[in-house]
Amino acid sequence: MMSPDASFHRFETPDALAQSLSDAIAVDLSEAIAERGRATLLVSGGSTPLRLFRALRKKPIAWEYVRVGLCDERWVPESDPASNAAFVKRELLQDHAAAATFVGIYTEGVVPEEAEALCSRRLKEWLWPFDVIVLGMGTDAHTASLFPWNPRLQEALEKSDPELCIAMTPSDAPHPRMSLTLQAILSAGHIYLHFEGEEKLRVYEEALQGDDAFAMPIRAVLKQNEKKIEVYYA
């Protein structure tokens, strides 16, 4: 069963997926640069996007006009191995992509709940509007840092402008987080969902069968009528 608002691209290998998705993102970014002189790309952490980052950073586009940010961040400094910012700088912002500008979420000295407004202002000043967002998905059906049954999940799914960010503390994953809200995600010009492996394919297929976004937050992205989601799977 496929969502009417999702286009599913299946690949035999993660490398083939990375090449195809990096091609698509490079086109999206180049079109945005041609249209208004700059482009923004928001990406996710975790192990899944590693091949994508290494393929994308070799694309000879005008990276000096690209600003790169995060869909979510663990509330740790870049010196911490769990930092998404450090991962993106190490694996994406190399080769041609070293010319891009990175805009982080983490703010030292405050807890995430105290930094929501600052995060929103920073994103609006440096990254808005979002041209491309690349989401991941966990085996628990979370995306960004929107976790199932989280006490603030409803707020994250319903928050409206001007709040783009929400602090989230997962019950079964380490570190407090800062995440984009659902509205912020759906504001992007191009939205990609990238996942790999049979277990996550089963999660995706289950998500398409129901409507309860509190049990499976990825449903809030997949089962909406505002934006088409491009799904890339290997």
Tab-separated table of C-alpha atoms in Angstrom:
chain	number	residue	atom	x	y	z
A	1	MET	CA	0.000	0.000	0.000
A	2	MET	CA	1.406	3.375	-1.009
A	3	SER	CA	0.506	6.790	0.276
A	4	PRO	CA	-0.990	9.032	-2.435
A	5	ASP	CA	1.334	11.758	-1.206
A	6	ALA	CA	4.525	9.709	-1.366
A	7	SER	CA	6.661	8.557	-4.279
A	8	PHE	CA	8.606	5.378	-3.511
A	9	HIS	CA	12.069	4.804	-5.011
A	10	ARG	CA	13.566	1.371	-4.328
A	11	PHE	CA	17.213	0.483	-4.919
A	12	GLU	CA	19.139	-2.771	-4.833
A	13	THR	CA	22.058	-1.319	-2.882
A	14	PRO	CA	22.649	1.606	-0.507
A	15	ASP	CA	25.336	2.899	-2.876
A	16	ALA	CA	22.881	3.075	-5.778
A	17	LEU	CA	20.426	4.912	-3.529
A	18	ALA	CA	23.094	7.377	-2.428
A	19	GLN	CA	24.025	8.197	-6.009
A	20	SER	CA	20.430	8.721	-7.105
A	21	LEU	CA	19.371	10.755	-4.074
A	22	SER	CA	22.506	12.891	-4.190
A	23	ASP	CA	21.776	13.609	-7.859
A	24	ALA	CA	18.232	14.715	-7.003
A	25	ILE	CA	19.369	16.926	-4.119
A	26	ALA	CA	22.082	18.524	-6.253
A	27	VAL	CA	19.466	19.450	-8.863
A	28	ASP	CA	17.142	20.871	-6.193
A	29	LEU	CA	19.898	22.992	-4.676
A	30	SER	CA	21.119	24.233	-8.047
A	31	GLU	CA	17.604	25.249	-9.042
A	32	ALA	CA	17.159	27.183	-5.795
A	33	ILE	CA	20.478	28.967	-6.321
A	34	ALA	CA	19.489	29.893	-9.871
A	35	GLU	CA	16.118	31.181	-8.668
A	36	ARG	CA	17.144	33.292	-5.676
A	37	GLY	CA	20.890	33.170	-5.296
A	38	ARG	CA	21.136	30.702	-2.418
A	39	ALA	CA	19.840	27.344	-1.217
A	40	THR	CA	19.280	25.593	2.099
A	41	LEU	CA	19.645	21.916	2.938
A	42	LEU	CA	18.596	20.312	6.230
A	43	VAL	CA	19.841	16.811	6.973
A	44	SER	CA	19.598	14.142	9.657
A	45	GLY	CA	22.215	12.338	11.706
A	46	GLY	CA	22.629	8.653	12.395
A	47	SER	CA	24.492	6.037	10.383
A	48	THR	CA	22.054	5.804	7.451
A	49	PRO	CA	23.025	9.013	5.590
A	50	LEU	CA	26.776	8.297	5.574
A	51	ARG	CA	26.902	7.058	1.961
A	52	LEU	CA	24.570	9.841	0.877
A	53	PHE	CA	26.791	12.499	2.435
A	54	ARG	CA	29.906	11.066	0.798
A	55	ALA	CA	28.208	11.053	-2.617
A	56	LEU	CA	26.620	14.480	-2.221
A	57	ARG	CA	29.803	16.243	-1.158
A	58	LYS	CA	31.393	15.326	-4.490
A	59	LYS	CA	28.706	17.099	-6.540
A	60	PRO	CA	30.276	20.108	-8.299
A	61	ILE	CA	27.491	22.571	-7.561
A	62	ALA	CA	27.867	26.131	-6.246
A	63	TRP	CA	28.242	25.071	-2.615
A	64	GLU	CA	29.385	28.555	-1.581
A	65	TYR	CA	25.730	29.579	-1.937
A	66	VAL	CA	24.392	26.644	0.116
A	67	ARG	CA	23.567	26.771	3.812
A	68	VAL	CA	23.353	23.449	5.631
A	69	GLY	CA	21.425	22.771	8.837
A	70	LEU	CA	19.917	19.941	10.864
A	71	CYS	CA	16.471	18.393	11.213
A	72	ASP	CA	17.306	17.723	14.851
A	73	GLU	CA	20.216	17.733	17.234
A	74	ARG	CA	21.223	15.931	20.389
A	75	TRP	CA	21.836	18.616	23.018
A	76	VAL	CA	25.573	18.042	23.274
A	77	PRO	CA	28.596	20.090	22.127
A	78	GLU	CA	30.417	19.193	18.933
A	79	SER	CA	33.181	17.614	21.003
A	80	ASP	CA	30.707	14.863	21.990
A	81	PRO	CA	30.618	11.805	19.669
A	82	ALA	CA	26.801	12.021	19.678
A	83	SER	CA	26.775	15.455	18.016
A	84	ASN	CA	24.959	15.540	14.680
A	85	ALA	CA	26.725	18.802	13.849
A	86	ALA	CA	30.134	17.166	14.197
A	87	PHE	CA	28.994	14.221	12.061
A	88	VAL	CA	27.719	16.488	9.279
A	89	LYS	CA	30.878	18.590	9.279
A	90	ARG	CA	33.048	15.481	9.172
A	91	GLU	CA	31.134	13.517	6.529
A	92	LEU	CA	29.206	16.040	4.389
A	93	LEU	CA	31.062	19.345	4.507
A	94	GLN	CA	34.135	18.018	2.731
A	95	ASP	CA	35.354	18.040	-0.890
A	96	HIS	CA	33.186	20.428	-2.948
A	97	ALA	CA	30.713	20.787	-0.062
A	98	ALA	CA	33.413	22.282	2.178
A	99	ALA	CA	32.430	25.639	0.670
A	100	ALA	CA	28.935	25.469	2.202
A	101	THR	CA	27.977	27.356	5.368
A	102	PHE	CA	26.836	25.288	8.350
A	103	VAL	CA	24.193	26.616	10.747
A	104	GLY	CA	23.921	24.600	13.954
A	105	ILE	CA	21.157	24.239	16.523
A	106	TYR	CA	23.020	23.563	19.766
A	107	THR	CA	23.493	26.491	22.150
A	108	GLU	CA	25.954	26.104	25.007
A	109	GLY	CA	24.924	26.971	28.543
A	110	VAL	CA	21.152	26.534	28.241
A	111	VAL	CA	18.803	23.568	28.291
A	112	PRO	CA	16.835	22.884	25.087
A	113	GLU	CA	13.562	24.205	26.515
A	114	GLU	CA	15.219	27.593	27.070
A	115	ALA	CA	16.587	27.697	23.519
A	116	GLU	CA	13.456	27.052	21.442
A	117	ALA	CA	12.854	30.697	20.526
A	118	LEU	CA	16.547	31.253	19.808
A	119	CYS	CA	16.617	28.167	17.600
A	120	SER	CA	13.590	29.387	15.644
A	121	ARG	CA	15.111	32.833	15.163
A	122	ARG	CA	18.412	31.356	14.017
A	123	LEU	CA	16.742	29.092	11.479
A	124	LYS	CA	14.577	31.904	10.149
A	125	GLU	CA	17.533	34.244	9.835
A	126	TRP	CA	19.966	31.818	8.229
A	127	LEU	CA	18.067	28.927	6.644
A	128	TRP	CA	14.511	30.021	5.901
A	129	PRO	CA	12.910	29.131	3.546
A	130	PHE	CA	13.985	25.491	3.548
A	131	ASP	CA	14.671	24.147	0.058
A	132	VAL	CA	15.529	20.515	0.829
A	133	ILE	CA	14.976	18.376	3.918
A	134	VAL	CA	16.276	14.810	4.196
A	135	LEU	CA	14.554	12.894	6.977
A	136	GLY	CA	15.445	9.546	8.452
A	137	MET	CA	13.228	7.066	10.284
A	138	GLY	CA	13.901	4.873	13.309
A	139	THR	CA	12.624	1.362	13.882
A	140	ASP	CA	10.207	2.934	16.379
A	141	ALA	CA	8.857	5.144	13.548
A	142	HIS	CA	10.335	8.371	14.908
A	143	THR	CA	11.604	10.996	12.492
A	144	ALA	CA	13.773	13.998	13.327
A	145	SER	CA	13.418	13.843	17.147
A	146	LEU	CA	9.658	13.327	17.103
A	147	PHE	CA	9.384	10.191	19.229
A	148	PRO	CA	6.293	8.005	19.800
A	149	TRP	CA	4.177	8.876	22.822
A	150	ASN	CA	6.475	11.706	23.875
A	151	PRO	CA	4.723	14.141	26.262
A	152	ARG	CA	5.448	17.005	23.848
A	153	LEU	CA	4.673	15.154	20.621
A	154	GLN	CA	1.209	16.652	20.185
A	155	GLU	CA	2.686	20.114	20.608
A	156	ALA	CA	5.378	19.295	18.043
A	157	LEU	CA	2.763	18.147	15.545
A	158	GLU	CA	0.522	21.172	16.111
A	159	LYS	CA	2.983	24.034	16.713
A	160	SER	CA	2.549	26.802	14.167
A	161	ASP	CA	4.602	29.761	12.993
A	162	PRO	CA	6.766	31.344	14.346
A	163	GLU	CA	7.969	28.330	16.336
A	164	LEU	CA	10.088	26.074	14.111
A	165	CYS	CA	11.860	24.214	16.924
A	166	ILE	CA	10.751	22.182	19.909
A	167	ALA	CA	12.748	20.615	22.740
A	168	MET	CA	12.183	16.874	23.047
A	169	THR	CA	13.468	14.441	25.671
A	170	PRO	CA	13.035	10.845	24.472
A	171	SER	CA	12.167	8.249	27.088
A	172	ASP	CA	14.194	5.440	25.516
A	173	ALA	CA	17.061	7.221	23.754
A	174	PRO	CA	19.985	9.180	25.199
A	175	HIS	CA	20.312	12.967	25.339
A	176	PRO	CA	17.729	15.746	25.284
A	177	ARG	CA	17.086	16.958	21.748
A	178	MET	CA	15.996	19.921	19.679
A	179	SER	CA	13.799	19.043	16.720
A	180	LEU	CA	12.049	20.736	13.863
A	181	THR	CA	8.290	20.850	14.324
A	182	LEU	CA	6.015	19.138	11.824
A	183	GLN	CA	5.060	22.484	10.295
A	184	ALA	CA	8.708	23.381	9.815
A	185	ILE	CA	9.361	20.060	8.073
A	186	LEU	CA	6.376	20.432	5.762
A	187	SER	CA	7.399	23.968	4.819
A	188	ALA	CA	10.338	22.651	2.778
A	189	GLY	CA	10.260	22.799	-0.984
A	190	HIS	CA	11.495	19.202	-1.319
A	191	ILE	CA	11.113	16.535	1.369
A	192	TYR	CA	12.976	13.230	1.173
A	193	LEU	CA	12.601	10.248	3.511
A	194	HIS	CA	15.649	7.972	3.417
A	195	PHE	CA	15.791	4.597	5.157
A	196	GLU	CA	17.421	1.219	4.597
A	197	GLY	CA	16.871	-2.404	5.594
A	198	GLU	CA	13.958	-4.829	5.776
A	199	GLU	CA	13.042	-3.920	9.355
A	200	LYS	CA	12.517	-0.268	8.489
A	201	LEU	CA	10.598	-1.230	5.351
A	202	ARG	CA	8.159	-3.136	7.567
A	203	VAL	CA	7.858	-0.077	9.823
A	204	TYR	CA	7.167	2.121	6.794
A	205	GLU	CA	4.511	-0.254	5.456
A	206	GLU	CA	2.853	-0.435	8.877
A	207	ALA	CA	2.840	3.355	9.069
A	208	LEU	CA	0.916	3.544	5.802
A	209	GLN	CA	-1.775	1.235	7.181
A	210	GLY	CA	-2.920	3.466	10.047
A	211	ASP	CA	-3.413	7.054	11.141
A	212	ASP	CA	-2.219	7.250	14.762
A	213	ALA	CA	0.760	9.618	14.599
A	214	PHE	CA	1.310	9.388	18.352
A	215	ALA	CA	2.158	5.703	17.986
A	216	MET	CA	4.146	6.248	14.764
A	217	PRO	CA	5.198	9.891	14.267
A	218	ILE	CA	6.395	9.256	10.701
A	219	ARG	CA	2.703	9.026	9.809
A	220	ALA	CA	2.367	12.761	10.393
A	221	VAL	CA	4.812	13.299	7.526
A	222	LEU	CA	3.570	10.564	5.215
A	223	LYS	CA	-0.180	10.926	5.687
A	224	GLN	CA	-0.770	14.588	4.958
A	225	ASN	CA	-1.932	16.444	1.884
A	226	GLU	CA	0.326	19.512	1.926
A	227	LYS	CA	3.510	18.135	0.390
A	228	LYS	CA	4.591	15.141	-1.635
A	229	ILE	CA	7.212	13.020	0.099
A	230	GLU	CA	9.932	11.342	-1.953
A	231	VAL	CA	10.818	8.043	-0.267
A	232	TYR	CA	14.219	6.480	-0.976
A	233	TYR	CA	14.757	2.894	0.207
A	234	ALA	CA	17.467	0.258	-0.235
